[in-house]
Coordinates of C-alpha atoms in Angstrom, one line a residue:
M26 CA 98.9 164.5 78.7
S27 CA 102.1 165.0 81.2
L28 CA 101.5 163.5 84.6
L29 CA 101.2 166.9 86.2
Q30 CA 98.2 167.5 83.8
R31 CA 96.7 164.3 84.3
T32 CA 96.9 164.8 88.3
L33 CA 95.3 168.4 88.0
K34 CA 92.9 167.0 86.1
L35 CA 91.7 164.0 88.3
V36 CA 91.4 166.2 90.8
L37 CA 89.4 168.4 89.4
A38 CA 87.0 165.7 88.0
L39 CA 86.6 164.5 91.3
T40 CA 85.9 167.4 93.6
I41 CA 84.0 169.4 90.8
A42 CA 81.7 166.5 90.1
T43 CA 81.3 165.6 93.7
W44 CA 80.5 169.4 94.7
I45 CA 78.1 169.8 91.6
A46 CA 76.3 166.4 92.9
I47 CA 75.7 167.6 96.6
V48 CA 74.5 170.8 95.0
C49 CA 71.8 168.8 93.4
Q50 CA 71.1 167.0 96.4
L51 CA 71.3 164.0 94.8
S52 CA 72.2 160.4 96.7
Y53 CA 75.3 158.9 96.5
A54 CA 77.2 162.0 94.9
T55 CA 80.5 160.9 95.3
S56 CA 79.6 158.2 92.5
A57 CA 79.6 161.3 90.3
G58 CA 83.3 162.1 91.2
V59 CA 84.1 158.6 90.7
I60 CA 82.9 158.4 87.1
A61 CA 84.4 162.0 86.2
I62 CA 88.1 160.2 87.1
L63 CA 87.1 157.1 85.1
S64 CA 86.2 159.1 82.2
V65 CA 89.4 161.4 81.8
L66 CA 91.3 159.7 79.3
D67 CA 94.5 160.7 77.0
T68 CA 92.6 162.1 74.3
R69 CA 89.5 164.3 73.4
R70 CA 88.2 161.7 71.0
S71 CA 88.3 158.7 73.3
T72 CA 86.8 160.8 76.2
F73 CA 83.5 161.3 73.9
K74 CA 83.8 157.8 72.9
I75 CA 83.6 156.5 76.3
A76 CA 81.1 159.0 77.6
K77 CA 78.6 157.6 74.7
Q78 CA 79.7 154.6 75.4
R79 CA 78.8 154.3 79.5
L80 CA 75.4 156.5 78.3
L81 CA 74.2 153.2 76.2
S82 CA 75.5 150.9 79.0
T83 CA 73.5 152.9 81.4
I84 CA 70.4 152.1 79.5
L85 CA 71.4 148.6 79.3
A86 CA 72.2 147.9 82.6
F87 CA 68.9 149.6 84.4
G88 CA 66.6 147.6 81.3
I89 CA 68.0 144.3 82.7
A90 CA 68.0 145.4 86.6
G91 CA 64.6 146.8 86.2
I92 CA 63.2 143.5 84.8
L93 CA 65.1 141.3 87.0
F94 CA 64.5 142.9 90.0
T95 CA 60.7 143.6 89.4
L96 CA 60.2 140.0 88.7
F97 CA 62.2 138.5 91.2
G98 CA 62.9 141.2 93.8
Y99 CA 66.0 142.5 95.7
H100 CA 68.0 139.3 96.7
L101 CA 71.7 138.8 95.9
W102 CA 71.3 136.0 93.5
V103 CA 69.1 138.6 91.3
L104 CA 72.2 140.7 91.2
G105 CA 74.4 137.9 90.1
L106 CA 71.9 137.4 87.7
Y107 CA 72.0 140.6 86.3
M108 CA 75.7 140.4 85.7
T109 CA 75.1 137.1 84.2
F110 CA 73.2 139.0 81.4
F111 CA 75.2 142.3 81.4
V112 CA 78.7 141.2 81.4
P113 CA 78.3 139.3 77.7
L114 CA 75.8 141.5 76.6
S115 CA 78.3 144.7 77.4
Y116 CA 81.5 143.0 75.4
H117 CA 79.2 141.6 72.5
W118 CA 77.9 145.3 71.8
G119 CA 81.2 147.0 72.5
L120 CA 80.0 148.8 76.4
E121 CA 82.3 146.8 78.5
T122 CA 83.9 150.2 79.4
G123 CA 80.4 150.8 81.5
L124 CA 80.9 147.5 83.6
A125 CA 82.3 148.8 86.5
P126 CA 80.6 152.5 86.8
I127 CA 77.5 151.8 85.9
T128 CA 76.8 148.6 88.0
V129 CA 77.8 151.1 90.6
L130 CA 74.6 152.9 89.9
V131 CA 72.7 149.5 89.5
L132 CA 74.0 149.1 93.3
H133 CA 72.6 151.9 94.3
I134 CA 69.2 150.8 93.3
Y135 CA 69.8 147.3 95.1
A136 CA 70.9 149.0 98.3
E137 CA 67.5 151.5 98.1
K138 CA 65.4 148.6 97.1
N139 CA 63.3 150.9 94.8
L140 CA 62.3 151.3 91.3
S141 CA 61.0 154.8 91.4
L142 CA 61.6 157.5 88.6
G143 CA 63.1 159.8 91.0
L144 CA 66.2 157.0 91.6
F145 CA 66.5 156.8 88.0
I146 CA 66.8 160.2 87.6
N147 CA 69.3 160.4 90.6
E148 CA 71.5 157.6 88.7
I149 CA 71.4 159.2 85.4
A150 CA 72.2 162.6 86.6
L151 CA 75.2 161.0 88.4
L152 CA 76.5 159.7 85.3
L153 CA 75.9 163.0 83.1
I154 CA 77.8 165.1 85.7
G155 CA 80.7 162.8 85.8
A156 CA 80.9 162.3 82.2
G157 CA 80.2 166.0 81.4
I158 CA 83.0 167.2 83.8
A159 CA 85.5 164.7 82.0
L160 CA 84.6 165.8 78.8
I161 CA 84.9 169.5 79.7
L162 CA 88.3 169.0 81.4
N163 CA 89.3 167.2 78.4
L164 CA 88.4 170.4 76.1
Y165 CA 92.1 171.4 77.0
M166 CA 94.1 169.2 75.4
P167 CA 98.2 170.6 74.9
S168 CA 99.1 170.5 71.1
K169 CA 101.7 168.3 69.8
Q170 CA 102.0 170.4 66.3
K171 CA 105.2 171.7 67.0
L172 CA 106.6 168.4 68.5
I173 CA 105.5 166.5 65.3
L174 CA 107.0 169.5 63.0
R175 CA 110.3 168.9 65.0
Y176 CA 109.8 164.7 64.4
I177 CA 109.4 165.8 60.4
D178 CA 113.2 167.6 60.5
V179 CA 114.7 165.1 62.4
V180 CA 113.2 162.1 60.2
E181 CA 114.0 164.0 57.1
N182 CA 117.9 164.6 58.2
E183 CA 118.1 161.0 59.4
L184 CA 116.9 159.8 56.2
R185 CA 119.3 162.3 54.2
E186 CA 122.2 161.1 56.3
I187 CA 121.5 157.0 55.9
L188 CA 121.1 157.7 52.2
R189 CA 124.7 159.5 52.4
R190 CA 126.2 156.5 53.9
L191 CA 124.6 154.1 51.8
A192 CA 126.6 156.0 48.8
T193 CA 129.7 156.2 50.5
L194 CA 129.4 152.2 51.1
L195 CA 128.6 151.7 47.3
R196 CA 131.5 154.0 46.0
S197 CA 134.1 152.4 48.5
G198 CA 132.9 148.9 47.5
D199 CA 133.1 147.9 51.4
G200 CA 129.6 146.3 52.6
S201 CA 130.5 146.8 56.1
N202 CA 127.2 148.3 57.8
D203 CA 126.2 148.3 61.5
G204 CA 122.1 149.6 60.9
Q205 CA 122.9 151.7 63.6
L206 CA 121.5 155.0 61.5
I207 CA 118.3 152.9 60.6
A208 CA 117.6 151.1 64.0
H209 CA 117.5 155.0 65.5
L210 CA 115.3 156.2 62.1
E211 CA 113.0 153.2 63.4
L212 CA 112.7 154.4 67.1
T213 CA 112.2 158.1 65.9
L214 CA 109.6 157.0 63.6
S215 CA 107.7 155.2 66.2
Q216 CA 107.9 158.0 68.7
A217 CA 106.6 160.6 66.0
L218 CA 103.6 158.3 65.1
E219 CA 102.9 158.0 68.7
A220 CA 102.6 161.8 69.0
V221 CA 100.7 162.4 65.8
Y222 CA 98.3 159.6 66.6
I223 CA 97.5 161.3 69.8
E224 CA 97.1 164.7 68.1
S225 CA 94.8 163.2 65.6
N226 CA 92.5 161.5 68.4
N227 CA 92.6 165.0 70.3
Q228 CA 91.0 166.9 67.2
L229 CA 87.6 166.6 66.8
F230 CA 86.7 168.6 63.8
K231 CA 90.2 169.4 62.1
S232 CA 91.7 166.4 60.5
T233 CA 95.5 165.4 60.7
N234 CA 95.7 162.6 58.3
Y235 CA 98.1 164.1 56.3
Q236 CA 100.6 163.9 59.0
V237 CA 99.7 160.5 59.9
H238 CA 99.8 159.2 56.3
Y239 CA 103.4 161.3 56.2
F240 CA 105.1 159.2 58.8
E241 CA 103.5 156.2 57.7
M242 CA 105.2 156.7 54.3
R243 CA 108.5 157.4 55.9
R244 CA 108.1 154.1 58.0
E245 CA 107.6 152.1 54.6
Q246 CA 110.7 153.9 53.5
E247 CA 112.4 152.8 56.6
K248 CA 111.5 149.3 55.8
I249 CA 113.0 149.7 52.4
L250 CA 116.2 151.0 53.7
K251 CA 116.8 148.1 56.0
N252 CA 116.8 145.9 52.5
M253 CA 119.3 148.0 50.6
S254 CA 121.3 148.1 53.9
E255 CA 121.4 144.3 53.8
S256 CA 122.1 144.0 50.0
I257 CA 125.0 146.6 50.3
R258 CA 126.5 144.5 53.0
K259 CA 126.8 141.5 50.3
L260 CA 128.5 143.8 47.8
H261 CA 132.1 143.9 47.6
L262 CA 133.1 144.3 44.2
Q263 CA 133.6 148.0 42.6
S264 CA 132.5 148.5 39.2
Q265 CA 131.1 151.9 37.1
E266 CA 127.6 151.2 38.0
N267 CA 128.5 151.3 41.7
H268 CA 129.3 155.0 41.3
I269 CA 126.4 155.9 39.2
L270 CA 123.9 154.3 41.8
A271 CA 126.1 156.6 44.7
D272 CA 125.3 159.2 42.8
L273 CA 121.5 158.4 42.8
F274 CA 121.5 157.9 46.2
E275 CA 122.9 161.4 46.8
A276 CA 120.5 162.8 44.6
T277 CA 117.4 161.3 46.7
A278 CA 119.3 162.2 49.5
E279 CA 118.8 165.9 48.5
Q280 CA 115.2 165.7 47.1
I281 CA 114.2 164.0 50.6
S282 CA 112.4 167.2 52.0
L283 CA 108.4 167.0 52.3
E284 CA 107.9 169.8 49.6
N285 CA 110.0 168.2 47.2
P286 CA 107.9 166.0 44.7
A287 CA 111.1 163.7 43.2
F288 CA 109.4 163.3 40.0
D289 CA 112.7 163.6 38.2
L290 CA 114.5 160.9 40.1
L291 CA 112.3 158.2 38.8
T292 CA 113.1 159.4 35.2
D293 CA 117.2 159.3 36.4
I294 CA 116.3 155.1 37.4
A295 CA 114.5 154.5 34.0
S296 CA 117.9 156.2 32.3
L297 CA 120.1 153.8 34.7
L298 CA 117.8 150.9 34.2
H299 CA 118.7 151.3 30.3
H300 CA 122.2 151.9 31.1
F301 CA 122.2 148.3 33.0
R302 CA 120.7 146.8 30.2
E303 CA 123.0 148.1 27.4
R304 CA 126.2 146.8 29.4
A305 CA 128.1 143.9 28.4
L306 CA 126.9 140.6 30.0
P307 CA 128.9 139.6 33.3
E308 CA 131.9 137.3 32.7
T309 CA 132.2 135.8 36.3
R310 CA 129.8 134.6 38.8
E311 CA 131.6 137.6 41.2
E312 CA 130.0 140.1 38.8
F313 CA 127.1 138.1 37.9
E314 CA 126.2 138.3 41.9
S315 CA 127.2 142.0 42.1
R316 CA 125.0 143.1 39.1
A317 CA 122.3 141.2 40.6
L318 CA 122.5 143.0 43.9
L319 CA 122.9 146.2 42.1
F320 CA 119.6 145.7 39.9
Q321 CA 118.0 145.0 43.3
L322 CA 119.5 148.1 44.8
L323 CA 118.0 150.2 42.0
G324 CA 114.9 148.6 42.3
D325 CA 114.4 149.1 46.1
L326 CA 115.5 152.6 45.4
E327 CA 112.5 153.1 43.0
R328 CA 109.9 151.9 45.5
F329 CA 111.4 154.3 48.1
I330 CA 111.1 156.9 45.6
Q331 CA 107.8 156.2 44.6
L332 CA 106.4 156.1 47.9
K333 CA 107.0 159.5 47.9
V334 CA 106.1 160.3 44.7
D335 CA 102.6 158.6 45.4
F336 CA 102.3 160.4 49.0
Y337 CA 103.1 164.1 47.0
S338 CA 100.5 163.2 44.4
S339 CA 97.7 162.3 46.2
Y340 CA 97.8 165.3 48.5
Q341 CA 98.4 167.4 45.4
L342 CA 95.3 166.3 43.5
S343 CA 93.3 166.5 47.0
E344 CA 94.3 170.2 47.2

C-alpha cells in the first residue's frame, strides 16, 4: 500500500466511522474513528484477523471489567486491577492487538460509572463501526500480480546470466568471481518474496501458494549457486571435464524458464557422473583436488536442477 493510499484510507476511516457513530447518536463517537484508524492494515487478511481479535478482546475486557467494577466499585485502583488481569490474559490468548483500543472502551465505562446494557451496546457499536469501516476500506487492495510476473522474468534472466558466467569461468579455468550477480539475485528474490507474501495475504479466497513456492524454490537455488561460486573460485586446473560441465551449465541456463521441467538435465548429469567414474584416477595432488571440486560442482548442479524438477512435478500432479 502506497503512502497516498494509506493516507486516503486513514482519512476516510476516521471521518466515516466517526460520522456514522454521530448519526447513530452514540456516546464517545470519535472512538469509532480511532478504532477504524488502528484497524486499517497493509493486507485484507491482517485486517480481518485483527477485527476478529479485537471482538474477542472486547468480550474478555468487558467480562473482567464488569466483574471487578461490580465487586469493588469504580475506583482508580480497580482500573489498575483490571489491567493486571487483562494484559497477561490478552498475551496468553494472542489478543494483545486489542489492549489499547479496547481499554479505551473500558475507560468509557469507568468514566460513566455505569454497567448498564445501553452503555455496553454503545461500546460494542463503536467497535463494530470502527472495525467494519476498516474492513470495507481494505476490500480494495491494488494487485501486485503484474509486479510479481515481472519479478519472475527478472529472476529467470539473472539465473541464466549467473549460470552462463559460471560456465565461462569453468572453461577459462579462472576462478575469479566477485559474486555481484548472485548478490543482486538475492536482493531481487527478497523483493519478490515480499511482494508475493503481501499479495497472498490480500487474497481471502484465491490461493497464491504457487507463486510463493516458486520464489522459495528459486531462493534455494540461489543458495546453491553461491556454493558453486565458492567452488569455482578454488578451481584453476583445466581439464576435459571442465568443458563438459560448462556445457551442462549452459544447457541448464537454456532450460531455466518456469514452463520447462528440465527432466533431461538429470539424465545428462547421470551420464556425466558415469564418465567421471570411468576416467583414470588423478596422478597429482592438484588433479585430485580439481576432480573433487568438479564432483562437488556436479552434485550441486544436480540439487539445483532437482529443486526445479520437484517443484514442476508437484504442481503438475496437483493439476
